[in-house]
Amino acid sequence: MAPDAISLAETALVQKKLRLLMELRRAGIGDARVLGAIEKTPREKFVSSAFEDQAYENLALPIGQGQTVSQPYVVALMTEKLELGERHNALEIGTGSGYQTAVLARLCRRVFSVERHRELLGDAERRFGELRLRNIVCRLGDGTKGWPEQAPYDRVIITAAAPEVPPTLIGGLALGGILVAPVGDDHRDQQLIRIRRHDQGFSTEDLGLVRFVPLVAGLPRRAGGQASTKT
Ligand code: SAH
């Protein structure tokens, strides 16, 4: 592309981003820190070039391995409901493209993020490096088991849906901690919930309907790897 063409494409993306930010405000996202983090995070870098021009549409987009990056409104809503502070450490289950991770990383001290697909995690970590986001630590693994070595967490976010929140993740919440997660069956509308840990126990709130890919226990089988052969 000629330099002029590049800057034209960039200008178009900036305009689309500003439109999206207005749309998020209209939809009720009022936290200026959250909107600022979304403004600073280039969503076009978290999708393949084929979807770049849709990066600032309020749409979920494919990221490979049958997974999707959530629509910006849902990322903004979940981030806002987490009430992140600068000193918080957060656990994220489902790194995916790394977009939600990058938004969180601008708002808290450290993000620990777990992903079960090696390929997605590799791409996400490359993006964190390019964007110089140095307060993100990732792990390949089954997030339903949490990341006990770093617990307790001030904040926990799960970006894939299960019929119930894995108890290990609730148990890993610090006192005063908040967990936000979609809960429900595959193929149905799921309820976004927020759980708070108090002195006396836990309280739960419903935050509305969402649709996420499923939270899947275990790691995917590697092609040509440990898959057993039938004889
Ligand atoms: N937050 C992501 C959204 C990814 S979609 C983003 O901004 O792009 C949900 C992700 O959860 C997928 O990448 C999927 O592979 C991952 N996932 C599903 N079950 C998981 C599990 N048990 N442990 C870790 N990651 C899981």
mmCIF file of C-alpha atoms and ligand atoms in Angstrom:
data_model
loop_
_atom_site.group_PDB
_atom_site.id
_atom_site.type_symbol
_atom_site.label_atom_id
_atom_site.label_comp_id
_atom_site.label_asym_id
_atom_site.label_seq_id
_atom_site.Cartn_x
_atom_site.Cartn_y
_atom_site.Cartn_z
ATOM 1 C CA MET A 1 0.000 0.000 0.000
ATOM 2 C CA ALA A 2 1.218 3.523 -0.760
ATOM 3 C CA PRO A 3 1.767 5.775 2.304
ATOM 4 C CA ASP A 4 -1.325 7.828 1.425
ATOM 5 C CA ALA A 5 -3.455 4.707 1.268
ATOM 6 C CA ILE A 6 -2.167 3.613 4.698
ATOM 7 C CA SER A 7 -3.014 6.921 6.323
ATOM 8 C CA LEU A 8 -6.452 6.916 4.674
ATOM 9 C CA ALA A 9 -7.146 3.455 6.066
ATOM 10 C CA GLU A 10 -5.934 4.596 9.504
ATOM 11 C CA THR A 11 -8.142 7.685 9.431
ATOM 12 C CA ALA A 12 -11.142 5.544 8.551
ATOM 13 C CA LEU A 13 -10.399 3.261 11.533
ATOM 14 C CA VAL A 14 -10.074 6.234 13.903
ATOM 15 C CA GLN A 15 -13.443 7.537 12.740
ATOM 16 C CA LYS A 16 -15.041 4.128 13.186
ATOM 17 C CA LYS A 17 -13.515 3.889 16.662
ATOM 18 C CA LEU A 18 -14.977 7.261 17.675
ATOM 19 C CA ARG A 19 -18.392 6.168 16.388
ATOM 20 C CA LEU A 20 -18.152 2.951 18.394
ATOM 21 C CA LEU A 21 -17.220 4.863 21.564
ATOM 22 C CA MET A 22 -20.315 7.046 21.105
ATOM 23 C CA GLU A 23 -22.423 3.934 20.599
ATOM 24 C CA LEU A 24 -21.042 2.398 23.814
ATOM 25 C CA ARG A 25 -21.846 5.615 25.729
ATOM 26 C CA ARG A 26 -25.384 5.615 24.352
ATOM 27 C CA ALA A 27 -25.758 1.962 25.352
ATOM 28 C CA GLY A 28 -25.013 2.931 28.960
ATOM 29 C CA ILE A 29 -21.251 2.495 29.411
ATOM 30 C CA GLY A 30 -20.476 5.528 31.561
ATOM 31 C CA ASP A 31 -17.100 4.744 33.146
ATOM 32 C CA ALA A 32 -14.559 7.070 31.544
ATOM 33 C CA ARG A 33 -11.629 4.792 32.519
ATOM 34 C CA VAL A 34 -13.255 1.868 30.709
ATOM 35 C CA LEU A 35 -14.011 3.956 27.609
ATOM 36 C CA GLY A 36 -10.420 5.272 27.712
ATOM 37 C CA ALA A 37 -9.014 1.717 27.847
ATOM 38 C CA ILE A 38 -11.145 0.749 24.849
ATOM 39 C CA GLU A 39 -10.017 3.828 22.983
ATOM 40 C CA LYS A 40 -6.347 2.953 23.599
ATOM 41 C CA THR A 41 -6.685 -0.716 22.565
ATOM 42 C CA PRO A 42 -6.418 -1.292 18.790
ATOM 43 C CA ARG A 43 -9.044 -4.021 18.234
ATOM 44 C CA GLU A 44 -7.975 -4.305 14.580
ATOM 45 C CA LYS A 45 -4.697 -5.866 15.801
ATOM 46 C CA PHE A 46 -6.603 -8.673 17.550
ATOM 47 C CA VAL A 47 -8.365 -10.027 14.462
ATOM 48 C CA SER A 48 -7.037 -11.331 11.144
ATOM 49 C CA SER A 49 -6.601 -8.788 8.345
ATOM 50 C CA ALA A 50 -9.797 -10.100 6.682
ATOM 51 C CA PHE A 51 -11.841 -8.657 9.582
ATOM 52 C CA GLU A 52 -9.799 -5.506 10.212
ATOM 53 C CA ASP A 53 -12.340 -3.174 8.640
ATOM 54 C CA GLN A 54 -15.052 -4.593 10.931
ATOM 55 C CA ALA A 55 -12.936 -4.194 14.074
ATOM 56 C CA TYR A 56 -14.943 -1.187 15.298
ATOM 57 C CA GLU A 57 -18.372 -2.560 14.492
ATOM 58 C CA ASN A 58 -20.215 -3.686 17.590
ATOM 59 C CA LEU A 59 -19.880 -7.328 16.518
ATOM 60 C CA ALA A 60 -18.288 -10.532 17.763
ATOM 61 C CA LEU A 61 -15.651 -11.646 15.226
ATOM 62 C CA PRO A 62 -13.999 -15.017 14.521
ATOM 63 C CA ILE A 63 -10.457 -15.485 15.882
ATOM 64 C CA GLY A 64 -9.742 -19.080 14.779
ATOM 65 C CA GLN A 65 -10.178 -22.469 16.490
ATOM 66 C CA GLY A 66 -13.955 -21.922 16.316
ATOM 67 C CA GLN A 67 -13.710 -19.089 18.894
ATOM 68 C CA THR A 68 -14.757 -15.438 18.774
ATOM 69 C CA VAL A 69 -13.700 -12.128 20.251
ATOM 70 C CA SER A 70 -16.771 -10.706 22.052
ATOM 71 C CA GLN A 71 -18.584 -7.667 20.734
ATOM 72 C CA PRO A 72 -17.120 -4.422 22.104
ATOM 73 C CA TYR A 73 -20.276 -3.647 24.121
ATOM 74 C CA VAL A 74 -19.954 -6.910 26.063
ATOM 75 C CA VAL A 75 -16.222 -6.312 26.664
ATOM 76 C CA ALA A 76 -17.030 -2.805 27.929
ATOM 77 C CA LEU A 77 -19.922 -4.012 30.097
ATOM 78 C CA MET A 78 -17.941 -6.842 31.719
ATOM 79 C CA THR A 79 -14.970 -4.542 32.303
ATOM 80 C CA GLU A 80 -17.186 -1.854 33.849
ATOM 81 C CA LYS A 81 -18.944 -4.370 36.107
ATOM 82 C CA LEU A 82 -15.571 -5.582 37.396
ATOM 83 C CA GLU A 83 -14.913 -2.144 38.998
ATOM 84 C CA LEU A 84 -11.168 -2.524 38.417
ATOM 85 C CA GLY A 85 -8.745 -0.465 40.447
ATOM 86 C CA GLU A 86 -5.088 0.291 39.713
ATOM 87 C CA ARG A 87 -3.855 -1.966 42.498
ATOM 88 C CA HIS A 88 -5.972 -4.984 41.629
ATOM 89 C CA ASN A 89 -4.757 -8.265 40.268
ATOM 90 C CA ALA A 90 -7.171 -10.002 37.937
ATOM 91 C CA LEU A 91 -7.601 -13.535 36.661
ATOM 92 C CA GLU A 92 -9.079 -14.013 33.201
ATOM 93 C CA ILE A 93 -10.253 -17.377 31.890
ATOM 94 C CA GLY A 94 -10.285 -17.513 28.064
ATOM 95 C CA THR A 95 -7.510 -15.290 26.665
ATOM 96 C CA GLY A 96 -8.740 -15.887 23.089
ATOM 97 C CA SER A 97 -7.467 -13.064 20.895
ATOM 98 C CA GLY A 98 -6.191 -11.212 23.967
ATOM 99 C CA TYR A 99 -8.397 -8.166 23.320
ATOM 100 C CA GLN A 100 -10.293 -8.312 26.622
ATOM 101 C CA THR A 101 -6.981 -9.030 28.405
ATOM 102 C CA ALA A 102 -5.421 -5.913 26.866
ATOM 103 C CA VAL A 103 -8.363 -3.750 27.973
ATOM 104 C CA LEU A 104 -8.106 -5.117 31.535
ATOM 105 C CA ALA A 105 -4.340 -4.622 31.601
ATOM 106 C CA ARG A 106 -4.766 -0.851 31.176
ATOM 107 C CA LEU A 107 -6.946 -0.662 34.272
ATOM 108 C CA CYS A 108 -5.251 -2.824 36.896
ATOM 109 C CA ARG A 109 -1.875 -3.900 38.255
ATOM 110 C CA ARG A 110 -1.588 -7.359 36.734
ATOM 111 C CA VAL A 111 -3.669 -9.730 34.630
ATOM 112 C CA PHE A 112 -3.213 -13.496 34.803
ATOM 113 C CA SER A 113 -4.892 -15.069 31.790
ATOM 114 C CA VAL A 114 -5.499 -18.750 30.975
ATOM 115 C CA GLU A 115 -6.257 -20.157 27.509
ATOM 116 C CA ARG A 116 -6.673 -23.802 26.420
ATOM 117 C CA HIS A 117 -5.760 -23.327 22.719
ATOM 118 C CA ARG A 118 -1.998 -23.076 22.203
ATOM 119 C CA GLU A 119 -2.372 -21.310 18.803
ATOM 120 C CA LEU A 120 -4.626 -18.572 20.186
ATOM 121 C CA LEU A 121 -2.367 -18.033 23.172
ATOM 122 C CA GLY A 122 0.694 -17.694 20.917
ATOM 123 C CA ASP A 123 -1.012 -15.000 18.816
ATOM 124 C CA ALA A 124 -2.277 -13.162 21.907
ATOM 125 C CA GLU A 125 1.172 -13.118 23.533
ATOM 126 C CA ARG A 126 2.726 -11.760 20.332
ATOM 127 C CA ARG A 127 0.151 -8.932 20.355
ATOM 128 C CA PHE A 128 0.889 -8.105 24.017
ATOM 129 C CA GLY A 129 4.575 -7.868 23.112
ATOM 130 C CA GLU A 130 3.902 -5.576 20.136
ATOM 131 C CA LEU A 131 1.689 -3.325 22.273
ATOM 132 C CA ARG A 132 4.263 -3.398 25.119
ATOM 133 C CA LEU A 133 1.673 -4.597 27.621
ATOM 134 C CA ARG A 134 4.038 -5.946 30.238
ATOM 135 C CA ASN A 135 1.624 -6.572 33.104
ATOM 136 C CA ILE A 136 0.000 -9.629 31.516
ATOM 137 C CA VAL A 137 1.048 -13.153 32.430
ATOM 138 C CA CYS A 138 -0.423 -16.021 30.403
ATOM 139 C CA ARG A 139 -0.685 -19.735 30.849
ATOM 140 C CA LEU A 140 -1.770 -22.556 28.583
ATOM 141 C CA GLY A 141 -4.184 -24.675 30.567
ATOM 142 C CA ASP A 142 -7.669 -25.549 31.667
ATOM 143 C CA GLY A 143 -9.066 -22.431 33.284
ATOM 144 C CA THR A 144 -11.815 -24.327 35.094
ATOM 145 C CA LYS A 145 -9.020 -25.303 37.500
ATOM 146 C CA GLY A 146 -8.071 -21.662 38.058
ATOM 147 C CA TRP A 147 -4.476 -20.548 38.666
ATOM 148 C CA PRO A 148 -4.120 -21.403 42.349
ATOM 149 C CA GLU A 149 -0.466 -20.332 42.700
ATOM 150 C CA GLN A 150 -1.415 -16.658 42.200
ATOM 151 C CA ALA A 151 -4.685 -16.685 44.192
ATOM 152 C CA PRO A 152 -6.464 -14.892 45.765
ATOM 153 C CA TYR A 153 -7.611 -12.518 43.026
ATOM 154 C CA ASP A 154 -9.281 -9.136 43.476
ATOM 155 C CA ARG A 155 -11.118 -9.689 40.215
ATOM 156 C CA VAL A 156 -12.015 -12.726 38.101
ATOM 157 C CA ILE A 157 -13.509 -12.645 34.606
ATOM 158 C CA ILE A 158 -14.594 -15.694 32.618
ATOM 159 C CA THR A 159 -15.107 -15.111 28.903
ATOM 160 C CA ALA A 160 -16.705 -18.469 28.064
ATOM 161 C CA ALA A 161 -19.989 -19.870 29.349
ATOM 162 C CA ALA A 162 -20.664 -22.871 31.585
ATOM 163 C CA PRO A 163 -23.848 -24.094 33.277
ATOM 164 C CA GLU A 164 -22.288 -22.994 36.553
ATOM 165 C CA VAL A 165 -19.238 -20.999 37.603
ATOM 166 C CA PRO A 166 -16.438 -23.447 38.489
ATOM 167 C CA PRO A 167 -16.224 -23.465 42.321
ATOM 168 C CA THR A 168 -12.398 -23.168 42.228
ATOM 169 C CA LEU A 169 -12.753 -19.767 40.558
ATOM 170 C CA ILE A 170 -15.236 -18.496 43.146
ATOM 171 C CA GLY A 171 -12.996 -19.881 45.894
ATOM 172 C CA GLY A 172 -10.022 -17.952 44.448
ATOM 173 C CA LEU A 173 -11.711 -14.575 45.040
ATOM 174 C CA ALA A 174 -10.164 -12.287 47.650
ATOM 175 C CA LEU A 175 -12.391 -10.756 50.313
ATOM 176 C CA GLY A 176 -14.184 -7.856 48.629
ATOM 177 C CA GLY A 177 -13.460 -9.514 45.286
ATOM 178 C CA ILE A 178 -15.716 -9.484 42.221
ATOM 179 C CA LEU A 179 -16.234 -12.187 39.590
ATOM 180 C CA VAL A 180 -18.080 -11.585 36.289
ATOM 181 C CA ALA A 181 -19.071 -14.529 34.096
ATOM 182 C CA PRO A 182 -21.667 -15.767 31.605
ATOM 183 C CA VAL A 183 -23.671 -18.685 32.964
ATOM 184 C CA GLY A 184 -25.874 -21.028 30.950
ATOM 185 C CA ASP A 185 -26.038 -23.833 28.448
ATOM 186 C CA ASP A 186 -24.404 -23.938 25.083
ATOM 187 C CA HIS A 187 -26.604 -22.693 22.169
ATOM 188 C CA ARG A 188 -28.911 -20.710 24.475
ATOM 189 C CA ASP A 189 -28.944 -17.226 25.808
ATOM 190 C CA GLN A 190 -26.837 -17.052 28.892
ATOM 191 C CA GLN A 191 -27.093 -14.827 31.920
ATOM 192 C CA LEU A 192 -24.167 -12.550 32.727
ATOM 193 C CA ILE A 193 -23.705 -12.662 36.497
ATOM 194 C CA ARG A 194 -21.620 -10.826 39.058
ATOM 195 C CA ILE A 195 -20.550 -12.496 42.280
ATOM 196 C CA ARG A 196 -19.106 -10.496 45.194
ATOM 197 C CA ARG A 197 -17.252 -11.991 48.108
ATOM 198 C CA HIS A 198 -18.174 -10.400 51.456
ATOM 199 C CA ASP A 199 -17.164 -11.127 55.069
ATOM 200 C CA GLN A 200 -20.294 -13.225 55.424
ATOM 201 C CA GLY A 201 -20.210 -15.071 52.116
ATOM 202 C CA PHE A 202 -21.188 -14.330 48.522
ATOM 203 C CA SER A 203 -23.898 -12.334 46.756
ATOM 204 C CA THR A 204 -24.965 -12.744 43.135
ATOM 205 C CA GLU A 205 -26.550 -10.272 40.683
ATOM 206 C CA ASP A 206 -27.902 -10.799 37.179
ATOM 207 C CA LEU A 207 -26.532 -8.351 34.595
ATOM 208 C CA GLY A 208 -28.505 -9.340 31.499
ATOM 209 C CA LEU A 209 -28.439 -11.832 28.645
ATOM 210 C CA VAL A 210 -25.310 -12.559 26.611
ATOM 211 C CA ARG A 211 -24.032 -15.219 24.254
ATOM 212 C CA PHE A 212 -20.583 -16.786 24.621
ATOM 213 C CA VAL A 213 -18.723 -19.814 23.302
ATOM 214 C CA PRO A 214 -18.644 -22.669 25.837
ATOM 215 C CA LEU A 215 -16.122 -23.083 28.625
ATOM 216 C CA VAL A 216 -14.573 -26.469 27.877
ATOM 217 C CA ALA A 217 -12.701 -28.495 30.473
ATOM 218 C CA GLY A 218 -9.366 -30.074 29.552
ATOM 219 C CA LEU A 219 -6.973 -29.264 26.704
ATOM 220 C CA PRO A 220 -7.707 -29.846 22.989
ATOM 221 C CA ARG A 221 -6.108 -32.966 21.548
ATOM 222 C CA ARG A 222 -3.089 -32.071 19.404
ATOM 223 C CA ALA A 223 -3.318 -33.077 15.746
ATOM 224 C CA GLY A 224 -1.097 -36.120 15.280
ATOM 225 C CA GLY A 225 -0.334 -35.988 18.982
ATOM 226 C CA GLN A 226 -1.715 -38.012 21.845
ATOM 227 C CA ALA A 227 -4.922 -39.001 20.078
ATOM 228 C CA SER A 228 -5.300 -42.746 20.523
ATOM 229 C CA THR A 229 -5.585 -44.839 17.386
ATOM 230 C CA LYS A 230 -8.241 -47.500 17.070
ATOM 231 C CA THR A 231 -7.041 -50.894 15.905
HETATM 232 N N1 SAH B 1 -11.689 -12.862 25.866
HETATM 233 C C1 SAH B 1 -11.526 -13.369 24.538
HETATM 234 C C2 SAH B 1 -12.758 -14.108 24.098
HETATM 235 C C3 SAH B 1 -12.381 -15.455 23.728
HETATM 236 S S1 SAH B 1 -13.706 -16.596 23.448
HETATM 237 C C4 SAH B 1 -11.160 -12.270 23.550
HETATM 238 O O1 SAH B 1 -11.204 -11.083 23.923
HETATM 239 O O2 SAH B 1 -10.820 -12.583 22.403
HETATM 240 C C5 SAH B 1 -13.463 -17.673 24.826
HETATM 241 C C6 SAH B 1 -12.110 -18.303 24.951
HETATM 242 O O3 SAH B 1 -12.176 -19.172 26.073
HETATM 243 C C7 SAH B 1 -11.698 -19.144 23.762
HETATM 244 O O4 SAH B 1 -10.453 -18.715 23.301
HETATM 245 C C8 SAH B 1 -11.622 -20.558 24.338
HETATM 246 O O5 SAH B 1 -10.601 -21.342 23.760
HETATM 247 C C9 SAH B 1 -11.349 -20.272 25.800
HETATM 248 N N2 SAH B 1 -11.700 -21.356 26.729
HETATM 249 C C10 SAH B 1 -12.798 -22.141 26.722
HETATM 250 N N3 SAH B 1 -12.742 -23.020 27.742
HETATM 251 C C11 SAH B 1 -11.582 -22.781 28.401
HETATM 252 C C12 SAH B 1 -10.951 -23.364 29.540
HETATM 253 N N4 SAH B 1 -11.474 -24.386 30.219
HETATM 254 N N5 SAH B 1 -9.760 -22.862 29.930
HETATM 255 C C13 SAH B 1 -9.177 -21.845 29.264
HETATM 256 N N6 SAH B 1 -9.731 -21.251 28.188
HETATM 257 C C14 SAH B 1 -10.903 -21.712 27.759
#
